[in-house]
Amino acid sequence: DGIRINSPHYLTKLKLTTPGTHTFTLVVSQYEKQNTIHYTLRVYSVSKFTFSKIPTPYTISKRVNGQWNGQSAGGCGNYKESYKNNPIYQFQLEKSGPMLIELRGPRQYSVGFDVVTVSSVGDPGSSGFQKKSSGDYRCGFTYLELDSLPAGVYNVIPTTFLPKQEGPFFLDFNSTVALKISQLQ
């Protein structure tokens, strides 16, 4: 783990103290991104190595543009009267497979979403669920990765933490299985 600095040059050294194969993950990130940055990575080693982008397992990506406004800015499940007014998107999976759902909203709002099972095909086994949450509400972005989502129909309810927080959002669906998405409300 290196020190995070905002410099055009950064050098880190990894000392391998045990023999054998080692795997490392390098993450390039920008704190509170303001602009797109372009960069070059150079890796030097006295040992043989491979350096490659981590492949994404997802072959299908679909984006939904939505917004919370007026009554549809219902807030999280703590606000039972207004939560039911949030936008609802329904997707259908023909076969079981992995799924990554991402929600991007205004940075000043804490966002999250729920995935609710409407129906599943066959016995979902241990990967079945009634409702899953994206977890803690986060500023402007959150996600939920499901390793093996059973075939079926699901509703996704994107929300801000507080009611009456209006603005646009993107809801991204990534899968290896064909899916159909529609807006219910």
CSV table of C-alpha atoms in Angstrom, one decimal:
chain,number,residue,atom,x,y,z
A,1,ASP,CA,0.0,0.0,0.0
A,2,GLY,CA,1.5,3.3,-1.1
A,3,ILE,CA,1.0,6.8,0.1
A,4,ARG,CA,-1.7,8.7,-1.8
A,5,ILE,CA,-0.3,11.8,-3.4
A,6,ASN,CA,-1.4,14.1,-6.1
A,7,SER,CA,1.8,14.2,-8.2
A,8,PRO,CA,2.6,13.5,-11.8
A,9,HIS,CA,5.1,10.8,-10.7
A,10,TYR,CA,4.8,8.1,-8.2
A,11,LEU,CA,7.2,5.2,-7.5
A,12,THR,CA,6.5,2.2,-5.4
A,13,LYS,CA,8.6,-0.9,-4.7
A,14,LEU,CA,7.3,-4.3,-3.9
A,15,LYS,CA,9.8,-6.6,-2.2
A,16,LEU,CA,9.1,-10.3,-2.6
A,17,THR,CA,10.4,-12.2,0.4
A,18,THR,CA,9.1,-15.6,-0.4
A,19,PRO,CA,9.6,-17.7,-3.6
A,20,GLY,CA,6.7,-18.6,-5.9
A,21,THR,CA,4.0,-16.9,-7.8
A,22,HIS,CA,2.6,-13.7,-6.4
A,23,THR,CA,-0.5,-11.8,-7.6
A,24,PHE,CA,-1.0,-8.1,-7.1
A,25,THR,CA,-3.8,-5.7,-8.1
A,26,LEU,CA,-2.9,-2.1,-9.0
A,27,VAL,CA,-5.8,0.4,-8.7
A,28,VAL,CA,-5.4,3.8,-10.3
A,29,SER,CA,-7.9,6.2,-8.7
A,30,GLN,CA,-8.6,9.9,-8.4
A,31,TYR,CA,-9.9,11.4,-5.2
A,32,GLU,CA,-13.1,13.4,-5.8
A,33,LYS,CA,-12.8,13.3,-9.6
A,34,GLN,CA,-13.1,16.6,-11.3
A,35,ASN,CA,-11.6,15.8,-14.7
A,36,THR,CA,-10.7,12.8,-16.7
A,37,ILE,CA,-7.0,12.1,-16.5
A,38,HIS,CA,-4.8,10.3,-18.9
A,39,TYR,CA,-1.9,8.3,-17.5
A,40,THR,CA,1.0,5.9,-18.3
A,41,LEU,CA,2.0,3.0,-16.2
A,42,ARG,CA,5.5,1.6,-16.3
A,43,VAL,CA,6.4,-1.6,-14.5
A,44,TYR,CA,10.0,-2.8,-14.1
A,45,SER,CA,11.1,-6.1,-12.6
A,46,VAL,CA,14.1,-8.3,-12.4
A,47,SER,CA,11.7,-11.3,-12.4
A,48,LYS,CA,9.5,-12.5,-15.2
A,49,PHE,CA,5.9,-11.1,-14.8
A,50,THR,CA,2.7,-10.5,-16.7
A,51,PHE,CA,0.8,-7.3,-16.5
A,52,SER,CA,-2.8,-7.1,-17.8
A,53,LYS,CA,-6.2,-5.5,-17.3
A,54,ILE,CA,-8.5,-7.6,-15.0
A,55,PRO,CA,-11.1,-9.0,-17.4
A,56,THR,CA,-14.8,-8.2,-16.7
A,57,PRO,CA,-17.0,-11.3,-16.7
A,58,TYR,CA,-19.9,-9.2,-18.0
A,59,THR,CA,-20.8,-9.3,-21.7
A,60,ILE,CA,-24.1,-7.4,-21.6
A,61,SER,CA,-24.5,-3.9,-20.3
A,62,LYS,CA,-27.6,-1.8,-20.2
A,63,ARG,CA,-28.1,1.7,-18.8
A,64,VAL,CA,-31.3,3.3,-17.7
A,65,ASN,CA,-31.5,7.1,-17.3
A,66,GLY,CA,-33.9,8.1,-14.6
A,67,GLN,CA,-34.6,10.9,-12.2
A,68,TRP,CA,-36.1,11.6,-8.8
A,69,ASN,CA,-38.4,14.5,-8.9
A,70,GLY,CA,-41.5,15.7,-7.1
A,71,GLN,CA,-43.4,12.8,-5.6
A,72,SER,CA,-40.9,10.2,-7.0
A,73,ALA,CA,-38.1,11.6,-4.7
A,74,GLY,CA,-39.4,9.3,-1.9
A,75,GLY,CA,-36.2,8.6,0.1
A,76,CYS,CA,-35.1,5.3,1.7
A,77,GLY,CA,-37.2,2.7,3.4
A,78,ASN,CA,-37.1,4.6,6.7
A,79,TYR,CA,-39.8,6.9,5.1
A,80,LYS,CA,-42.5,4.3,4.5
A,81,GLU,CA,-45.1,6.8,3.3
A,82,SER,CA,-42.9,8.2,0.5
A,83,TYR,CA,-40.6,5.2,-0.2
A,84,LYS,CA,-43.3,3.6,-2.2
A,85,ASN,CA,-43.3,6.5,-4.7
A,86,ASN,CA,-39.7,6.0,-5.8
A,87,PRO,CA,-39.0,4.9,-9.4
A,88,ILE,CA,-39.3,1.1,-9.9
A,89,TYR,CA,-37.5,-0.7,-12.7
A,90,GLN,CA,-38.2,-4.4,-13.5
A,91,PHE,CA,-35.8,-6.7,-15.2
A,92,GLN,CA,-36.1,-10.3,-16.3
A,93,LEU,CA,-33.4,-12.9,-16.6
A,94,GLU,CA,-33.9,-15.9,-18.9
A,95,LYS,CA,-31.2,-17.9,-17.2
A,96,SER,CA,-29.2,-17.8,-13.9
A,97,GLY,CA,-26.0,-15.8,-14.0
A,98,PRO,CA,-23.9,-13.1,-12.4
A,99,MET,CA,-25.2,-9.6,-12.2
A,100,LEU,CA,-23.7,-6.2,-11.3
A,101,ILE,CA,-26.1,-3.3,-10.7
A,102,GLU,CA,-24.6,0.2,-10.3
A,103,LEU,CA,-26.4,3.4,-9.3
A,104,ARG,CA,-24.9,6.8,-10.0
A,105,GLY,CA,-26.6,9.9,-8.7
A,106,PRO,CA,-25.8,13.5,-7.7
A,107,ARG,CA,-22.6,13.5,-5.6
A,108,GLN,CA,-24.3,15.6,-2.8
A,109,TYR,CA,-26.9,12.8,-2.2
A,110,SER,CA,-26.4,9.5,-0.5
A,111,VAL,CA,-27.9,6.9,-2.8
A,112,GLY,CA,-28.8,3.2,-2.5
A,113,PHE,CA,-31.2,0.7,-4.0
A,114,ASP,CA,-33.2,-2.5,-3.2
A,115,VAL,CA,-33.6,-5.5,-5.4
A,116,VAL,CA,-36.8,-7.4,-4.8
A,117,THR,CA,-37.6,-10.8,-6.2
A,118,VAL,CA,-41.0,-10.8,-8.0
A,119,SER,CA,-40.7,-14.4,-9.2
A,120,SER,CA,-38.0,-17.0,-9.9
A,121,VAL,CA,-37.9,-19.9,-12.3
A,122,GLY,CA,-37.5,-23.3,-10.6
A,123,ASP,CA,-35.9,-23.7,-7.2
A,124,PRO,CA,-33.5,-20.8,-6.6
A,125,GLY,CA,-31.6,-22.7,-3.9
A,126,SER,CA,-29.3,-20.9,-1.6
A,127,SER,CA,-28.8,-18.0,-4.1
A,128,GLY,CA,-32.5,-17.0,-3.9
A,129,PHE,CA,-33.7,-14.0,-1.8
A,130,GLN,CA,-36.8,-11.9,-1.2
A,131,LYS,CA,-35.0,-8.6,-1.0
A,132,LYS,CA,-31.4,-7.4,-1.2
A,133,SER,CA,-30.0,-4.0,-0.5
A,134,SER,CA,-27.0,-2.3,-2.0
A,135,GLY,CA,-25.9,-1.7,1.6
A,136,ASP,CA,-25.0,1.5,3.3
A,137,TYR,CA,-26.0,4.7,1.4
A,138,ARG,CA,-23.0,6.3,-0.3
A,139,CYS,CA,-22.4,9.7,-1.8
A,140,GLY,CA,-23.3,9.6,-5.5
A,141,PHE,CA,-22.5,6.0,-6.2
A,142,THR,CA,-23.3,2.5,-5.0
A,143,TYR,CA,-23.4,-1.0,-6.4
A,144,LEU,CA,-24.5,-4.6,-5.7
A,145,GLU,CA,-22.8,-7.6,-7.2
A,146,LEU,CA,-24.7,-10.9,-7.2
A,147,ASP,CA,-22.6,-14.0,-8.1
A,148,SER,CA,-25.4,-16.2,-9.3
A,149,LEU,CA,-28.8,-14.6,-9.7
A,150,PRO,CA,-31.5,-17.2,-10.3
A,151,ALA,CA,-33.5,-16.8,-13.5
A,152,GLY,CA,-36.7,-14.8,-12.8
A,153,VAL,CA,-38.2,-11.3,-12.5
A,154,TYR,CA,-36.9,-8.7,-10.2
A,155,ASN,CA,-37.7,-5.1,-9.2
A,156,VAL,CA,-35.0,-2.5,-8.6
A,157,ILE,CA,-35.9,0.6,-6.5
A,158,PRO,CA,-33.3,3.3,-6.6
A,159,THR,CA,-33.5,5.9,-3.8
A,160,THR,CA,-31.8,8.8,-2.1
A,161,PHE,CA,-31.4,8.5,1.7
A,162,LEU,CA,-33.7,11.5,2.4
A,163,PRO,CA,-37.0,12.3,0.7
A,164,LYS,CA,-37.4,15.3,-1.6
A,165,GLN,CA,-33.8,15.0,-3.0
A,166,GLU,CA,-34.4,15.6,-6.7
A,167,GLY,CA,-32.0,14.9,-9.5
A,168,PRO,CA,-31.0,12.6,-12.3
A,169,PHE,CA,-29.5,9.1,-11.9
A,170,PHE,CA,-28.0,6.3,-14.0
A,171,LEU,CA,-28.9,2.7,-13.3
A,172,ASP,CA,-26.4,0.3,-15.0
A,173,PHE,CA,-27.1,-3.5,-15.4
A,174,ASN,CA,-24.2,-5.7,-16.2
A,175,SER,CA,-24.7,-9.5,-16.9
A,176,THR,CA,-23.6,-12.5,-18.9
A,177,VAL,CA,-27.3,-13.3,-19.5
A,178,ALA,CA,-29.7,-11.5,-21.8
A,179,LEU,CA,-32.1,-9.3,-19.8
A,180,LYS,CA,-35.1,-7.1,-20.4
A,181,ILE,CA,-35.7,-3.9,-18.4
A,182,SER,CA,-38.8,-1.8,-18.1
A,183,GLN,CA,-39.9,1.0,-15.9
A,184,LEU,CA,-42.9,0.2,-13.7
A,185,GLN,CA,-43.3,3.7,-12.1
